Short mmCIF file of C-alpha atoms in Angstrom, two decimals:
data_model
loop_
_atom_site.label_atom_id
_atom_site.label_comp_id
_atom_site.label_asym_id
_atom_site.label_seq_id
_atom_site.Cartn_x
_atom_site.Cartn_y
_atom_site.Cartn_z
CA ASP A 236 -12.21 -13.13 0.17
CA VAL A 237 -8.24 -13.04 -0.87
CA LYS A 238 -6.54 -13.71 2.39
CA VAL A 239 -3.21 -12.56 3.08
CA THR A 240 -1.35 -13.39 6.22
CA GLN A 241 1.08 -12.98 8.54
CA SER A 242 3.35 -14.84 9.82
CA SER A 243 3.34 -12.40 13.00
CA ARG A 244 1.61 -9.27 14.49
CA TYR A 245 4.03 -8.48 16.15
CA LEU A 246 8.17 -8.69 17.26
CA VAL A 247 10.70 -8.51 19.12
CA LYS A 248 14.49 -8.91 17.47
CA ARG A 249 17.90 -7.73 19.17
CA THR A 250 20.20 -6.28 17.25
CA GLY A 251 22.43 -8.12 15.25
CA GLU A 252 19.30 -11.30 14.92
CA LYS A 253 18.60 -12.75 11.48
CA VAL A 254 14.82 -12.39 11.30
CA PHE A 255 12.55 -14.00 8.79
CA LEU A 256 9.03 -12.48 8.18
CA GLU A 257 6.66 -15.13 6.20
CA CYS A 258 3.43 -13.84 3.99
CA VAL A 259 1.21 -15.61 2.41
CA GLN A 260 -1.82 -15.63 0.41
CA ASP A 261 -4.19 -18.43 -0.77
CA MET A 262 -5.52 -16.58 -4.09
CA ASP A 263 -3.67 -17.86 -6.94
CA HIS A 264 -2.42 -14.40 -7.55
CA GLU A 265 1.52 -14.02 -9.27
CA ASN A 266 3.46 -10.51 -7.94
CA MET A 267 3.72 -10.03 -3.96
CA PHE A 268 5.46 -7.37 -2.33
CA TRP A 269 6.94 -6.32 0.76
CA TYR A 270 6.87 -2.50 1.91
CA ARG A 271 8.04 -1.30 4.84
CA GLN A 272 5.38 2.08 6.66
CA ASP A 273 7.17 4.79 8.77
CA PRO A 274 5.86 7.20 10.03
CA GLY A 275 5.32 10.63 7.60
CA LEU A 276 6.71 8.53 5.35
CA GLY A 277 3.94 6.43 4.14
CA LEU A 278 5.21 2.76 2.43
CA ARG A 279 7.63 1.97 0.18
CA LEU A 280 8.27 -0.96 -1.33
CA ILE A 281 11.47 -2.80 -0.07
CA TYR A 282 11.20 -6.13 -2.86
CA PHE A 283 8.37 -7.59 -5.10
CA SER A 284 8.21 -10.66 -7.08
CA TYR A 285 6.26 -12.03 -9.66
CA ASP A 286 6.46 -15.13 -9.84
CA VAL A 287 8.85 -18.16 -8.41
CA LYS A 288 12.00 -17.61 -8.19
CA MET A 289 11.59 -14.02 -8.93
CA LYS A 290 12.32 -10.85 -7.23
CA GLU A 291 13.30 -8.04 -7.95
CA LYS A 292 13.84 -4.83 -6.32
CA GLY A 293 11.95 -1.74 -4.49
CA ASP A 294 12.86 1.58 -3.47
CA ILE A 295 14.41 0.44 -0.11
CA PRO A 296 16.45 -3.26 -0.67
CA GLU A 297 19.74 -2.69 1.78
CA GLY A 298 19.51 -4.99 4.36
CA TYR A 299 16.61 -7.26 3.16
CA SER A 300 16.76 -10.49 1.29
CA VAL A 301 14.02 -12.22 -0.37
CA SER A 302 12.85 -15.90 -1.16
CA ARG A 303 10.43 -17.24 -3.05
CA GLU A 304 10.60 -21.10 -3.58
CA LYS A 305 6.43 -21.64 -3.55
CA LYS A 306 3.91 -19.70 -5.70
CA GLU A 307 1.81 -18.84 -2.09
CA ARG A 308 4.66 -18.13 -0.07
CA PHE A 309 6.79 -14.69 -0.03
CA SER A 310 10.12 -14.24 2.61
CA LEU A 311 11.65 -10.94 3.62
CA ILE A 312 14.40 -11.43 5.37
CA LEU A 313 17.06 -9.46 8.03
CA GLU A 314 20.24 -10.81 7.91
CA SER A 315 21.21 -8.92 11.12
CA ALA A 316 18.96 -6.52 12.20
CA SER A 317 19.45 -3.33 12.62
CA THR A 318 16.98 -0.86 15.32
CA ASN A 319 16.40 1.77 12.32
CA GLN A 320 15.16 -1.67 10.43
CA THR A 321 12.16 -0.99 13.76
CA SER A 322 9.27 -1.02 11.38
CA MET A 323 5.96 -1.92 10.17
CA TYR A 324 5.63 -4.48 7.82
CA LEU A 325 3.62 -5.23 4.93
CA CYS A 326 2.81 -7.84 3.08
CA ALA A 327 0.46 -8.12 -0.29
CA SER A 328 -0.77 -9.65 -3.65
CA SER A 329 -2.57 -9.57 -6.35
CA LEU A 330 -2.91 -11.79 -9.71
CA GLY A 331 -1.53 -10.37 -12.70
CA GLN A 332 0.13 -7.45 -14.72
CA ARG A 333 -3.07 -5.39 -15.69
CA TYR A 334 -2.16 -2.02 -14.52
CA GLN A 335 -5.59 -1.62 -12.61
CA GLU A 336 -5.59 -4.40 -10.55
CA THR A 337 -5.69 -3.75 -6.92
CA GLN A 338 -2.94 -5.36 -4.20
CA TYR A 339 -4.27 -6.91 -1.48
CA PHE A 340 -2.73 -6.36 1.91
CA GLY A 341 -2.26 -8.62 5.27
CA PRO A 342 -2.66 -7.36 8.64
CA GLY A 343 1.19 -5.58 9.35
CA THR A 344 3.95 -7.18 11.76
CA ARG A 345 5.47 -4.32 13.60
CA LEU A 346 8.38 -4.93 14.28
CA LEU A 347 11.00 -3.91 16.80
CA VAL A 348 14.29 -4.30 16.97
CA LEU A 349 16.03 -3.30 20.26
CA ALA B 276 11.58 13.03 -6.35
CA GLN B 277 7.39 12.38 -4.05
CA LYS B 278 5.37 11.06 -6.71
CA ILE B 279 3.28 10.88 -4.87
CA THR B 280 1.85 14.07 -2.35
CA GLN B 281 -1.10 14.42 0.76
CA THR B 282 -0.56 17.69 1.85
CA GLN B 283 -3.09 16.93 5.11
CA PRO B 284 -1.21 14.63 8.18
CA GLY B 285 -4.23 14.90 10.16
CA MET B 286 -8.00 16.12 9.70
CA PHE B 287 -11.00 16.45 12.18
CA VAL B 288 -14.73 16.64 10.85
CA GLN B 289 -17.87 16.20 12.36
CA GLU B 290 -19.61 13.12 11.52
CA LYS B 291 -21.95 13.09 8.78
CA GLU B 292 -20.25 16.18 6.76
CA ALA B 293 -18.81 15.47 3.89
CA VAL B 294 -14.37 14.52 3.91
CA THR B 295 -12.42 15.71 1.29
CA LEU B 296 -9.06 14.58 0.78
CA ASP B 297 -6.22 15.99 -1.44
CA CYS B 298 -3.75 14.60 -3.54
CA THR B 299 -1.78 15.10 -6.01
CA TYR B 300 0.10 13.33 -8.37
CA ASP B 301 3.26 13.74 -10.29
CA THR B 302 3.49 11.60 -13.15
CA SER B 303 4.74 11.53 -17.10
CA ASP B 304 3.35 8.56 -18.86
CA PRO B 305 -0.52 8.45 -20.26
CA SER B 306 -0.77 5.86 -18.90
CA TYR B 307 -0.97 5.09 -14.40
CA GLY B 308 -3.35 3.78 -12.39
CA LEU B 309 -5.23 6.28 -8.84
CA PHE B 310 -5.92 3.47 -6.01
CA TRP B 311 -6.95 5.02 -2.54
CA TYR B 312 -6.68 2.85 0.94
CA LYS B 313 -7.72 3.54 4.08
CA GLN B 314 -5.82 1.64 6.84
CA PRO B 315 -7.34 1.09 10.65
CA SER B 316 -5.77 1.29 13.66
CA SER B 317 -5.88 -2.38 13.13
CA GLY B 318 -3.32 -1.92 10.54
CA GLU B 319 -4.39 -3.64 7.43
CA MET B 320 -4.76 -1.74 4.29
CA ILE B 321 -8.38 -1.94 2.65
CA PHE B 322 -8.77 -1.08 -0.84
CA LEU B 323 -11.73 2.09 -1.54
CA ILE B 324 -11.18 3.04 -5.00
CA TYR B 325 -9.77 2.73 -8.37
CA GLN B 326 -9.15 5.70 -10.79
CA GLY B 327 -7.76 5.12 -14.65
CA SER B 328 -5.68 7.38 -16.26
CA TYR B 329 -8.31 7.08 -19.45
CA ASP B 330 -11.49 6.96 -16.96
CA GLN B 331 -13.98 9.51 -19.25
CA GLN B 332 -16.21 9.25 -15.76
CA ASN B 333 -14.60 10.12 -11.86
CA ALA B 334 -14.90 6.58 -9.93
CA THR B 335 -17.68 6.20 -7.16
CA GLU B 336 -18.12 3.48 -4.76
CA GLY B 337 -20.24 3.89 -2.27
CA ARG B 338 -19.64 6.26 -0.10
CA TYR B 339 -16.46 6.59 -1.61
CA SER B 340 -15.94 9.35 -4.64
CA LEU B 341 -13.14 9.95 -5.89
CA ASN B 342 -12.58 14.01 -7.62
CA PHE B 343 -10.42 13.20 -10.86
CA GLN B 344 -9.02 16.41 -12.62
CA LYS B 345 -6.34 14.97 -15.13
CA ALA B 346 -4.97 18.37 -16.14
CA ARG B 347 -4.48 19.18 -12.04
CA LYS B 348 -2.81 16.46 -11.50
CA SER B 349 -5.19 16.00 -8.72
CA ALA B 350 -7.14 12.87 -7.34
CA ASN B 351 -8.86 14.05 -3.97
CA LEU B 352 -10.76 11.26 -2.04
CA VAL B 353 -15.00 11.75 -1.70
CA ILE B 354 -16.20 10.24 1.69
CA SER B 355 -19.94 11.76 1.62
CA ALA B 356 -21.66 11.69 4.80
CA SER B 357 -18.43 10.68 7.34
CA GLN B 358 -19.27 8.00 10.40
CA LEU B 359 -17.12 7.56 13.49
CA GLY B 360 -16.11 3.91 11.56
CA ASP B 361 -14.34 6.22 9.29
CA SER B 362 -11.72 6.97 11.43
CA ALA B 363 -8.59 5.70 10.05
CA MET B 364 -5.23 6.63 7.92
CA TYR B 365 -6.21 7.17 4.60
CA PHE B 366 -3.19 6.66 1.31
CA CYS B 367 -3.18 7.73 -2.43
CA ALA B 368 -1.26 5.61 -4.46
CA MET B 369 0.05 6.00 -8.07
CA ARG B 370 0.53 2.90 -10.41
CA GLU B 371 2.40 3.08 -13.97
CA ALA B 372 2.05 1.52 -16.99
CA PRO B 373 3.69 -0.58 -18.19
CA ARG B 374 7.33 -0.32 -16.63
CA GLY B 375 6.91 -0.70 -12.91
CA ALA B 376 6.09 -4.60 -12.89
CA GLN B 377 2.97 -3.70 -10.61
CA LYS B 378 4.39 -1.56 -8.09
CA LEU B 379 2.43 1.35 -6.51
CA VAL B 380 4.14 4.62 -4.55
CA PHE B 381 2.38 5.87 -2.12
CA GLY B 382 2.13 9.54 -0.60
CA GLN B 383 2.62 9.79 3.49
CA GLY B 384 -0.71 9.19 4.64
CA THR B 385 -3.50 12.14 5.96
CA ARG B 386 -5.19 11.29 9.55
CA LEU B 387 -8.89 11.46 9.26
CA THR B 388 -10.89 11.33 12.44
CA ILE B 389 -14.43 11.73 12.24
CA ASN B 390 -15.89 13.38 16.06
CA PRO B 391 -19.35 12.18 17.18
#
């Protein structure tokens, strides 16, 4: 079974703090993704990576950066957290480039920025 | 422009009844894939079923089937004989190929509640 893990299930941070969300997958997947989920908006793609050290902006990259130094690990960084970044963050991975491949998701991190 | 539309924010169904969750999509690409995911209250997204744009038959996976109507651009999820454990959020998603680099675009979701 594919396993995608996220470093925290719940996180509380203060405005202006630097926040790191970590994601690890154990199936040698090429692609990794970070989404945020907000009620009524579904999931929106923040950043994704299709290879080590490669990254591409998704639909809402403002205020976020990412790092992929190893194939199995994809980090989401909030350089200076703001209250409008309070959300559920979901990490996902997928194997390769065939478009019928599904994405496998981690359990999510609920981030509250005070 | 919204590419995936789920028009039912919430649905309430009696246990053992069949359920249809609506999904319409918008794309000009002839090659695309459609996915349905389930999100229980625990938060993780669980893949349910996949339909490719060139697939001749509607996809089925156990109690799940996809009513794919290409001309109408709809991909409704049908759950037969609903169970209490089916209560969850359900998301429809689309991937356009070859561009998009494996990105999925999600709908707003439908919250399904199964009543005993």
